[in-house]
Coordinates of C-alpha atoms in Angstrom, one line a residue:
M121 CA 66.1 -25.6 -1.6
T122 CA 65.2 -23.8 1.6
G123 CA 66.9 -22.5 4.7
Q124 CA 65.7 -22.7 8.3
P125 CA 63.0 -20.2 9.5
V126 CA 64.7 -17.3 11.4
K127 CA 62.8 -15.4 14.1
R128 CA 62.6 -11.6 13.8
N129 CA 65.3 -10.0 15.9
Y130 CA 65.0 -6.9 18.1
A131 CA 66.5 -4.5 15.5
A132 CA 64.0 -5.7 12.8
A133 CA 61.1 -5.4 15.3
T134 CA 62.1 -1.8 16.2
L135 CA 62.3 -0.9 12.5
D136 CA 58.9 -2.5 11.9
Y137 CA 57.4 -0.5 14.8
L138 CA 58.8 2.8 13.7
G139 CA 58.0 2.2 10.0
A140 CA 54.4 1.3 10.9
R141 CA 53.9 4.5 12.8
Y142 CA 55.3 6.5 9.9
V143 CA 52.9 5.0 7.4
G144 CA 49.9 5.2 9.8
V145 CA 48.8 1.6 10.2
G146 CA 47.5 0.0 13.3
P147 CA 49.3 -2.2 15.8
E148 CA 51.0 -5.5 15.0
L149 CA 49.2 -8.8 15.7
C150 CA 52.2 -11.0 15.9
S151 CA 55.9 -11.5 15.2
Y152 CA 57.1 -13.6 12.2
T153 CA 59.8 -15.8 10.9
T154 CA 61.8 -15.5 7.6
E155 CA 62.9 -18.4 5.5
A156 CA 65.3 -18.2 2.6
I157 CA 64.0 -20.1 -0.5
Q158 CA 65.2 -21.0 -4.0
I159 CA 62.3 -21.3 -6.5
P160 CA 62.9 -23.3 -9.7
M161 CA 61.8 -21.9 -13.0
R162 CA 60.9 -24.0 -16.1
D163 CA 64.3 -23.4 -17.7
G164 CA 66.3 -24.5 -14.6
V165 CA 66.9 -21.0 -13.3
K166 CA 66.3 -20.5 -9.6
L167 CA 64.9 -17.4 -8.1
A168 CA 65.9 -16.2 -4.6
A169 CA 63.1 -15.5 -2.2
D170 CA 62.2 -14.9 1.4
F171 CA 59.1 -16.5 2.9
Y172 CA 57.6 -14.6 5.8
S173 CA 55.4 -16.6 8.1
P174 CA 53.4 -15.0 10.9
E175 CA 53.7 -16.5 14.4
L176 CA 50.1 -16.4 15.4
P177 CA 48.8 -17.5 18.8
N178 CA 46.5 -20.4 19.5
K179 CA 47.2 -22.1 16.2
Q180 CA 45.3 -19.4 14.3
S181 CA 45.5 -19.6 10.5
P182 CA 47.3 -16.8 8.6
A183 CA 45.1 -14.1 7.2
G184 CA 46.1 -15.0 3.7
L185 CA 49.1 -15.2 1.3
I186 CA 50.7 -12.2 -0.5
M187 CA 53.1 -12.7 -3.5
I188 CA 55.5 -10.0 -4.3
Q189 CA 58.1 -9.9 -7.1
C190 CA 60.8 -7.3 -6.8
C191 CA 63.9 -6.3 -8.8
Y192 CA 65.3 -3.9 -6.1
G193 CA 66.5 -6.3 -3.5
R194 CA 65.0 -7.8 -0.3
G195 CA 66.8 -5.6 2.2
A196 CA 65.4 -3.9 5.3
G197 CA 63.8 -0.8 3.7
I198 CA 62.2 -2.5 0.7
S199 CA 61.1 -5.6 2.6
F200 CA 59.4 -3.5 5.2
I201 CA 56.9 -1.8 2.9
N202 CA 56.4 -5.0 0.8
A203 CA 56.4 -7.9 3.2
R204 CA 57.3 -7.4 6.9
I205 CA 54.5 -5.0 7.6
Y206 CA 52.0 -7.6 6.4
A207 CA 53.6 -10.5 8.1
A208 CA 53.4 -8.7 11.4
R209 CA 49.6 -8.4 10.8
G210 CA 49.0 -12.0 10.2
Y211 CA 49.7 -12.5 6.5
Q212 CA 52.1 -14.9 4.8
A213 CA 54.3 -13.1 2.3
L214 CA 56.5 -14.6 -0.4
F215 CA 59.0 -11.9 -1.5
V216 CA 60.8 -13.0 -4.7
S217 CA 63.7 -11.3 -6.4
T218 CA 63.3 -10.9 -10.1
R219 CA 65.4 -13.0 -12.5
G220 CA 69.0 -11.8 -12.6
T221 CA 68.7 -9.6 -9.5
H222 CA 69.8 -9.8 -5.9
G223 CA 70.6 -13.5 -5.6
S224 CA 68.3 -14.8 -8.4
E225 CA 69.9 -16.7 -11.2
G226 CA 69.6 -15.8 -14.9
V227 CA 70.0 -12.6 -16.8
F228 CA 68.0 -9.5 -16.0
D229 CA 66.2 -8.3 -19.1
P230 CA 63.5 -5.8 -18.0
G231 CA 60.0 -6.9 -18.7
S232 CA 60.8 -9.9 -20.9
N233 CA 60.6 -12.8 -18.4
E234 CA 58.0 -11.7 -15.8
E235 CA 55.0 -13.2 -17.6
Y236 CA 56.3 -16.8 -17.5
D237 CA 58.4 -16.5 -14.3
S238 CA 55.4 -15.3 -12.3
Q239 CA 53.3 -18.3 -13.6
D240 CA 56.2 -20.6 -12.5
I241 CA 56.2 -19.0 -9.0
V242 CA 52.5 -19.6 -8.7
S243 CA 52.9 -23.3 -9.8
W244 CA 55.6 -23.7 -7.2
M245 CA 53.6 -22.1 -4.5
R246 CA 50.7 -24.5 -5.1
Q247 CA 52.9 -27.4 -4.2
Q248 CA 54.0 -26.1 -0.8
P249 CA 52.5 -27.3 2.4
W250 CA 51.9 -23.8 3.6
Y251 CA 49.9 -22.8 0.5
P252 CA 46.4 -21.7 1.7
G253 CA 44.7 -22.3 -1.7
S254 CA 44.6 -18.6 -2.9
F255 CA 46.8 -15.6 -2.9
A256 CA 47.0 -11.8 -3.6
T257 CA 49.7 -9.8 -5.3
L258 CA 51.2 -6.5 -4.2
G259 CA 53.9 -4.0 -5.0
A260 CA 54.6 -0.6 -6.6
S261 CA 56.3 0.5 -9.7
Y262 CA 58.2 -2.4 -11.4
L263 CA 56.7 -4.7 -8.7
G264 CA 53.3 -3.6 -10.1
Y265 CA 54.4 -4.2 -13.6
S266 CA 55.2 -7.8 -12.6
Q267 CA 51.6 -8.1 -11.4
W268 CA 50.2 -7.0 -14.7
A269 CA 52.6 -9.6 -16.4
L270 CA 51.1 -12.3 -14.2
L271 CA 47.5 -11.1 -14.9
H272 CA 48.3 -11.4 -18.6
D273 CA 47.0 -14.9 -17.9
P274 CA 45.2 -14.6 -14.6
P275 CA 45.5 -17.6 -12.3
E276 CA 42.2 -18.7 -10.9
D277 CA 43.5 -18.7 -7.4
C278 CA 44.8 -15.1 -7.5
I279 CA 42.0 -13.3 -5.6
A280 CA 43.1 -9.6 -5.4
A281 CA 45.9 -7.2 -6.4
V282 CA 47.3 -3.9 -5.0
I283 CA 49.0 -2.0 -7.7
P284 CA 50.5 1.4 -6.9
V285 CA 52.2 3.7 -9.4
A286 CA 52.9 1.0 -12.0
P287 CA 52.9 0.6 -15.8
H288 CA 51.4 -2.3 -17.7
D289 CA 53.2 -1.2 -20.9
Q290 CA 56.9 -0.6 -21.0
A291 CA 56.8 0.6 -24.6
W292 CA 54.2 3.2 -23.8
H293 CA 56.5 4.7 -21.2
T294 CA 59.7 4.5 -23.2
W295 CA 58.5 5.8 -26.6
G296 CA 54.8 6.5 -26.2
T297 CA 55.3 10.3 -26.8
G298 CA 57.4 9.7 -29.9
S299 CA 60.5 10.8 -28.0
F300 CA 62.8 8.6 -25.9
R301 CA 62.1 8.9 -22.1
L302 CA 65.5 9.6 -20.6
D303 CA 64.7 8.3 -17.2
R304 CA 65.2 4.9 -18.8
A305 CA 68.9 5.8 -18.7
S306 CA 69.1 6.7 -15.0
W307 CA 66.9 3.6 -14.1
S308 CA 69.2 1.4 -16.2
D309 CA 72.2 2.9 -14.4
L310 CA 70.7 1.9 -11.1
M311 CA 69.7 -1.6 -12.2
S312 CA 73.1 -2.5 -13.8
R313 CA 75.1 -1.7 -10.7
P314 CA 76.5 -4.6 -8.6
D315 CA 74.3 -5.7 -5.7
E316 CA 74.9 -3.6 -2.7
D317 CA 74.8 -4.6 1.0
Q318 CA 71.1 -5.6 1.5
G319 CA 71.5 -5.5 5.2
S320 CA 71.8 -1.7 5.1
F321 CA 68.6 0.3 5.4
L322 CA 70.2 3.2 3.5
S323 CA 71.3 1.0 0.6
S324 CA 67.8 -0.4 0.5
L325 CA 66.4 3.1 0.1
A326 CA 69.0 3.8 -2.6
N327 CA 67.4 0.9 -4.5
I328 CA 64.0 2.6 -4.7
P329 CA 63.4 4.2 -8.1
G330 CA 63.1 8.0 -7.9
L331 CA 65.6 8.3 -5.0
S332 CA 68.6 7.6 -7.3
F333 CA 68.4 10.7 -9.4
L334 CA 71.0 10.7 -12.2
R335 CA 73.5 9.2 -9.7
S336 CA 76.6 11.0 -11.2
A337 CA 77.7 14.0 -13.1
K338 CA 79.1 11.6 -15.7
L339 CA 75.7 10.3 -16.4
E340 CA 74.3 13.8 -16.7
K341 CA 77.0 14.6 -19.2
A342 CA 76.3 11.3 -21.1
V343 CA 72.6 12.2 -21.4
A344 CA 73.5 15.7 -22.6
D345 CA 76.1 14.8 -25.2
L346 CA 75.3 14.0 -28.9
P347 CA 74.9 11.5 -30.5
L348 CA 72.9 10.2 -27.5
E349 CA 73.3 6.5 -28.2
K350 CA 77.1 6.8 -28.7
S351 CA 77.4 8.9 -25.6
L352 CA 75.5 6.4 -23.5
Q353 CA 77.5 3.5 -24.9
K354 CA 80.6 5.2 -23.8
Y355 CA 79.2 5.6 -20.3
F356 CA 77.6 2.2 -19.9
G357 CA 80.1 0.0 -21.7
D358 CA 78.7 -3.6 -21.5
R359 CA 76.3 -2.7 -18.7
A360 CA 72.5 -2.5 -19.3
P361 CA 72.3 -4.0 -22.8
W362 CA 68.5 -3.6 -22.7
L363 CA 68.9 0.1 -22.7
F364 CA 70.3 0.0 -26.2
E365 CA 67.6 -2.3 -27.3
Y366 CA 65.2 0.3 -26.2
L367 CA 67.0 2.9 -28.3
K368 CA 66.8 0.6 -31.4
H369 CA 63.0 0.1 -31.2
P370 CA 61.2 3.5 -31.2
N371 CA 58.1 1.9 -32.7
V372 CA 55.9 0.8 -29.8
D373 CA 54.3 -1.8 -32.1
D374 CA 57.6 -3.5 -32.9
D375 CA 57.8 -7.2 -32.0
Y376 CA 60.5 -6.4 -29.5
W377 CA 58.0 -4.8 -27.2
A378 CA 55.4 -7.6 -27.4
S379 CA 56.5 -9.4 -24.2
R380 CA 56.7 -6.1 -22.4
R381 CA 53.2 -4.9 -23.1
H382 CA 50.2 -6.3 -21.0
H383 CA 47.1 -4.5 -22.3
I384 CA 45.5 -7.9 -22.5
A385 CA 45.7 -8.2 -18.7
L386 CA 43.2 -5.3 -18.6
E387 CA 40.8 -7.4 -20.8
R388 CA 41.2 -10.6 -18.8
T389 CA 41.4 -9.6 -15.2
N390 CA 38.3 -9.9 -13.0
I391 CA 39.7 -9.8 -9.5
P392 CA 39.3 -6.8 -7.1
I393 CA 42.1 -4.4 -7.7
L394 CA 43.3 -1.3 -5.7
L395 CA 45.1 1.2 -7.9
V396 CA 47.2 4.0 -6.3
S397 CA 48.7 6.9 -8.1
G398 CA 49.9 10.5 -7.8
W399 CA 49.2 13.5 -10.0
Y400 CA 52.9 13.9 -10.4
D401 CA 53.8 10.2 -10.8
T402 CA 55.7 8.9 -13.8
F403 CA 53.0 6.4 -14.7
T404 CA 49.8 8.4 -13.9
T405 CA 48.5 8.2 -17.4
Q406 CA 48.9 4.4 -17.4
T407 CA 47.2 4.0 -14.0
L408 CA 44.2 6.1 -15.1
H409 CA 44.0 4.1 -18.3
Q410 CA 44.0 0.9 -16.3
Y411 CA 41.2 2.2 -14.1
R412 CA 39.0 3.2 -17.1
E413 CA 39.5 -0.1 -18.9
L414 CA 38.7 -2.1 -15.8
C415 CA 35.7 0.1 -15.0
E416 CA 34.2 -0.3 -18.4
R417 CA 34.3 -4.1 -17.9
G418 CA 32.6 -3.9 -14.5
V419 CA 35.7 -5.0 -12.6
N420 CA 35.7 -4.2 -8.9
V421 CA 38.4 -1.5 -9.0
N422 CA 39.2 1.2 -6.5
L423 CA 41.4 4.2 -7.2
I424 CA 43.4 6.6 -5.0
V425 CA 45.2 9.6 -6.5
G426 CA 47.1 11.9 -4.2
S427 CA 49.3 15.0 -4.9
W428 CA 52.2 12.6 -4.9
T429 CA 55.4 11.9 -6.9
H430 CA 56.4 8.4 -7.8
V431 CA 58.0 7.4 -4.5
Q432 CA 55.3 9.2 -2.5
G433 CA 52.6 7.3 -4.3
S434 CA 54.2 3.9 -3.9
G435 CA 52.2 3.1 -0.8
L436 CA 53.9 5.3 1.8
H437 CA 50.8 7.5 2.2
S438 CA 48.1 4.9 1.4
M439 CA 48.9 2.0 3.7
P440 CA 45.7 2.3 5.8
E441 CA 43.6 1.9 2.6
I442 CA 45.8 -1.0 1.4
M443 CA 45.3 -2.8 4.8
D444 CA 41.6 -2.3 4.6
F445 CA 41.5 -3.6 1.0
L446 CA 43.4 -6.8 2.0
S447 CA 41.2 -7.2 5.1
E448 CA 38.1 -7.5 2.9
H449 CA 39.4 -9.3 -0.2
V450 CA 42.1 -11.6 1.3
A451 CA 41.6 -12.0 5.0
K452 CA 37.8 -11.7 4.7
T453 CA 37.7 -10.1 8.2
G454 CA 36.8 -6.5 7.3
K455 CA 35.2 -4.2 4.9
Y456 CA 36.8 -1.7 2.5
N457 CA 34.4 1.1 3.6
R458 CA 35.8 3.7 1.2
S459 CA 34.5 5.2 -2.0
Q460 CA 35.4 3.7 -5.3
V461 CA 37.5 6.8 -6.1
R462 CA 39.4 9.1 -3.8
V463 CA 41.4 12.0 -5.2
Y464 CA 43.3 14.9 -3.8
I465 CA 42.3 18.3 -5.3
T466 CA 45.4 20.4 -5.8
G467 CA 44.9 24.0 -5.2
S468 CA 42.3 23.3 -2.4
G469 CA 44.2 21.0 0.0
E470 CA 41.3 18.6 0.3
W471 CA 40.4 15.0 -0.6
R472 CA 37.3 14.2 -2.6
S473 CA 35.3 10.9 -2.6
L474 CA 33.7 10.1 -5.9
Q475 CA 31.7 7.2 -7.4
S476 CA 33.8 7.2 -10.6
W477 CA 36.5 9.1 -12.4
P478 CA 36.2 11.5 -13.9
P479 CA 33.0 13.0 -12.5
S480 CA 30.6 14.8 -14.8
T481 CA 32.1 17.9 -16.3
Q482 CA 31.4 20.4 -19.1
P483 CA 34.0 21.9 -21.4
H484 CA 34.9 25.6 -21.3
A485 CA 37.3 27.1 -23.7
L486 CA 39.8 29.8 -22.9
Y487 CA 41.3 31.4 -26.1
L488 CA 44.9 32.3 -26.6
Q489 CA 45.1 36.1 -27.0
E490 CA 47.6 38.7 -28.2
S491 CA 50.1 40.0 -25.6
S492 CA 50.4 36.5 -24.0
G493 CA 46.8 36.6 -22.8
L494 CA 44.3 33.9 -22.1
G495 CA 40.6 34.6 -21.9
F496 CA 37.0 33.6 -22.5
G497 CA 36.5 36.1 -25.3
L498 CA 37.3 35.4 -28.9
P499 CA 40.4 37.2 -30.2
T500 CA 39.9 39.2 -33.4
Q501 CA 40.7 37.9 -36.9
A502 CA 43.5 40.4 -37.0
A503 CA 45.2 38.9 -34.0
R504 CA 48.8 38.2 -35.0
P505 CA 50.5 34.8 -34.6
T506 CA 53.3 34.4 -32.0
S507 CA 56.4 32.3 -32.2
F508 CA 59.5 31.0 -30.4
V509 CA 62.7 29.1 -31.3
F510 CA 63.7 25.8 -29.7
D511 CA 67.5 25.2 -29.9
P512 CA 68.5 21.6 -29.4
L513 CA 71.9 22.7 -28.1
D514 CA 70.2 24.8 -25.4
P515 CA 67.1 22.8 -24.7
T516 CA 64.1 24.0 -22.6
P517 CA 64.6 22.5 -19.1
S518 CA 62.3 20.1 -17.4
I519 CA 60.9 21.8 -14.3
G520 CA 58.9 19.5 -11.9
G521 CA 56.0 17.6 -13.3
N522 CA 56.0 13.8 -13.9
Q523 CA 59.7 13.2 -13.7
M524 CA 60.9 10.1 -12.0
S525 CA 63.1 11.8 -9.4
A526 CA 62.9 15.6 -9.7
G527 CA 59.2 16.0 -10.3
G528 CA 56.2 17.2 -8.3
R529 CA 54.4 20.4 -7.9
V530 CA 57.1 23.2 -8.1
N531 CA 57.5 26.8 -8.9
D532 CA 57.7 26.9 -12.7
S533 CA 57.7 30.7 -13.0
A534 CA 61.1 30.5 -14.8
Y535 CA 59.4 29.4 -17.9
A536 CA 57.8 32.8 -18.4
D537 CA 61.3 34.4 -18.6
R538 CA 62.6 32.1 -21.3
P539 CA 62.7 33.2 -25.0
D540 CA 62.1 29.6 -26.1
V541 CA 58.7 29.3 -24.2
L542 CA 55.3 30.9 -24.9
T543 CA 53.1 31.6 -21.9
F544 CA 49.5 32.7 -22.0
T545 CA 48.0 33.9 -18.7
S546 CA 44.4 34.8 -17.9
E547 CA 43.2 37.7 -15.8
P548 CA 42.5 36.9 -12.1
L549 CA 39.5 34.7 -11.7
S550 CA 36.4 36.3 -10.1
E551 CA 35.3 33.0 -8.6
D552 CA 36.6 29.5 -7.8
L553 CA 36.9 27.1 -10.8
E554 CA 37.2 23.3 -10.3
I555 CA 38.4 21.0 -13.1
F556 CA 38.3 17.2 -13.2
G557 CA 39.7 14.9 -15.9
F558 CA 41.9 15.9 -18.8
P559 CA 42.2 19.4 -20.2
Y560 CA 43.1 19.6 -23.9
V561 CA 44.4 22.2 -26.3
H562 CA 43.6 23.0 -29.9
L563 CA 46.7 24.7 -31.4
M564 CA 47.0 26.1 -34.9
H565 CA 50.6 25.3 -35.0
E566 CA 53.5 24.9 -37.5
S567 CA 57.2 24.5 -37.2
N568 CA 60.1 25.1 -39.5
P569 CA 61.7 22.7 -40.0
P570 CA 58.7 20.3 -39.5
F571 CA 60.8 18.0 -37.3
A572 CA 59.8 19.2 -33.8
D573 CA 58.2 18.3 -30.5
L574 CA 55.7 20.1 -28.3
F575 CA 55.6 20.4 -24.5
V576 CA 52.3 21.9 -23.2
R577 CA 51.6 22.6 -19.5
L578 CA 48.7 24.0 -17.5
S579 CA 49.8 26.0 -14.5
E580 CA 48.3 28.3 -11.9
V581 CA 49.6 31.7 -11.0
D582 CA 48.8 32.6 -7.4
I583 CA 48.1 36.0 -5.9
E584 CA 51.9 36.4 -5.3
D585 CA 52.5 36.0 -9.0
V586 CA 54.2 32.6 -8.5
S587 CA 53.3 29.9 -11.0
H588 CA 52.9 26.2 -10.1
N589 CA 52.4 23.3 -12.5
I590 CA 49.1 21.3 -12.6
T591 CA 49.3 18.9 -15.6
E592 CA 51.1 18.6 -18.9
V593 CA 51.6 16.6 -22.1
Y594 CA 54.6 16.0 -24.4
R595 CA 54.4 14.9 -28.0
A596 CA 56.6 14.5 -31.0
I597 CA 54.7 16.1 -33.9
D598 CA 53.3 13.7 -36.5
L599 CA 54.8 14.8 -39.9
A600 CA 51.7 13.4 -41.6
R601 CA 49.3 15.7 -39.8
D602 CA 47.1 18.2 -41.7
T603 CA 48.7 21.5 -40.8
S604 CA 45.5 23.3 -42.0
Q605 CA 43.7 22.0 -39.0
P606 CA 44.4 22.7 -35.3
L607 CA 46.5 20.1 -33.5
K608 CA 44.7 18.6 -30.6
L609 CA 46.7 17.5 -27.5
E610 CA 45.2 16.0 -24.4
L611 CA 46.9 16.8 -21.2
Q612 CA 47.2 14.3 -18.3
D613 CA 44.2 14.0 -16.0
C614 CA 44.1 16.3 -13.0
A615 CA 41.8 17.5 -10.2
H616 CA 42.4 21.1 -9.4
R617 CA 40.6 24.1 -7.9
F618 CA 41.6 27.5 -9.2
R619 CA 40.7 29.8 -6.4
A620 CA 39.3 33.3 -7.0
G621 CA 42.1 35.7 -7.6
T622 CA 44.4 33.1 -9.1
R623 CA 45.2 33.0 -12.9
V624 CA 45.2 30.2 -15.4
R625 CA 48.5 29.8 -17.4
L626 CA 49.2 27.8 -20.5
I627 CA 52.9 27.1 -21.2
I628 CA 54.1 26.0 -24.7
A629 CA 57.6 24.9 -25.5
G630 CA 59.5 22.7 -28.0
G631 CA 61.1 20.4 -25.4
S632 CA 61.5 19.3 -21.8
F633 CA 65.1 18.1 -21.1
P634 CA 66.3 15.9 -19.5
M635 CA 62.8 14.3 -19.2
Y636 CA 62.8 13.6 -23.0
A637 CA 65.4 13.2 -25.7
R638 CA 65.6 16.4 -27.7
N639 CA 64.2 16.7 -31.2
L640 CA 67.2 17.7 -33.2
G641 CA 65.2 19.4 -36.0
T642 CA 66.3 17.0 -38.7
E643 CA 64.9 13.9 -40.3
E644 CA 67.8 11.9 -38.8
D645 CA 67.4 9.6 -35.8
R646 CA 67.3 11.7 -32.7
V647 CA 69.3 9.2 -30.7
R648 CA 72.0 8.6 -33.3
S649 CA 72.6 11.9 -34.9
D650 CA 74.6 14.9 -33.7
K651 CA 73.3 17.3 -36.4
T652 CA 71.0 19.9 -35.0
I653 CA 68.8 22.6 -36.5
P654 CA 66.9 25.1 -34.3
Q655 CA 63.1 24.9 -34.8
R656 CA 60.8 27.9 -35.1
H657 CA 57.4 27.2 -33.7
T658 CA 54.5 29.5 -34.7
V659 CA 51.1 29.5 -33.0
S660 CA 48.2 31.3 -34.7
I661 CA 45.5 32.7 -32.5
A662 CA 43.3 34.8 -34.9
G663 CA 39.6 34.2 -34.3
G664 CA 40.1 31.8 -31.5
V665 CA 41.6 29.0 -33.6
S666 CA 44.0 28.1 -30.7
Q667 CA 42.4 27.4 -27.3
L668 CA 42.6 25.7 -24.0
V669 CA 39.6 23.6 -23.1
L670 CA 39.0 23.0 -19.4
P671 CA 36.8 20.2 -18.0
I672 CA 34.9 22.2 -15.4
A673 CA 33.0 20.4 -12.7
I674 CA 29.2 20.4 -12.9
P675 CA 27.7 21.4 -9.5
V676 CA 25.7 18.7 -7.8

């Protein structure tokens, strides 16, 4: 079932023009028409879609076809960045609403249907008179996840993919640290609301993840109350049933997650791929994992990482590169004349072009010292351990970092004033120090009781004594670990220059709330119990047993 093609009106053309100026792309080549479509799936469900067709002069052929699957609607704001900007530059674009969302039939069950629905969309496209014989995929965040689901079984006629800030593994994000990622609750709140007016530009922006925040004080309270699951059930009622399935399956290897994990796509995909991320994105770790896996197999993969949050990394600041990538691999009219890897170096304010990620580095250890110090010299064997207490009823707050909505590079100096946080800070550096890749820590650590989490962050203290975050890691402690050996934790990749005069700071805490569900200090389920026990964390430093290891760039 299809509608009639509708020509772009003046208001849409104006929005397209202003939006293109904002994202920094070149002039339009043409106008376009939009046609409403219903796409049948194998089980009889029909997905709502809009087909954008460029109005090219002199019977020119379209530059190629782009397929986009989206669960956030097809209104003005979201369609501009995902479809209209390309249609105005000669591409066909099929913009499809995910099952159970924004006019598409069926029930929305995040991650469970994308693998087969995407194959059905491709099968349907091949039967259309406008199908050019090949297509590319595009879209950020959940739209990128849908691409990985398609690439679980890559169609031969899929020739390229642009995948910004996107996971391939829902389980990894939800429970990969051993603690429940609480942005699953705020995202579920967004996704379980009734459809809003898709004609409104503002409502379209509200449907972009990361701009929704926690939406209401009631949700903030629901996330804070214990037991967590019961509190969320009271808030959600019969909305977002998938959220409670998430809570029931903390084991990432559980069968429940099988249809929501697409590691196999990284083993099967051979098409050119452009990955885009931000150092403060929610899915940075997964994007860099995707890059490494594809690189090891010799896949043609390009990587861009800016100093961006989730929304900033979704394509708003990398549209010129995306256009160049499509020009080479889809339109076949240009060349992607950019390095394989381009990263923004925080602390320096500059971009760096690289042949691979990470570049060559050598490890340098800084040792945790008495009196909250951090230095290159070994502490004595007499150096005393240091400790803090994490109270689940007054949890250490999340400040910036890789949060979905409140993240980014921020002033995190407040951590140094909290009694439930350890900070170790170096003397001012005598010369610039560049790091690339993932720092890691060795911590001779124990907790009482043993049920505890660790949050570790690397920050920089500037000459004004203000601390800003660089990278971090969160991990629920494995009860089976050998406590006689240091605990090794790898922080997320980063690219940073410590300038001379700045100081290196290591931050250690027992939680990061509301980014992660709190460890309650008991052997009971953290999402179903309301019993809490404060946890005393002790870090030993004698003889250099606890250290921060930085991947320092090798001069070329």
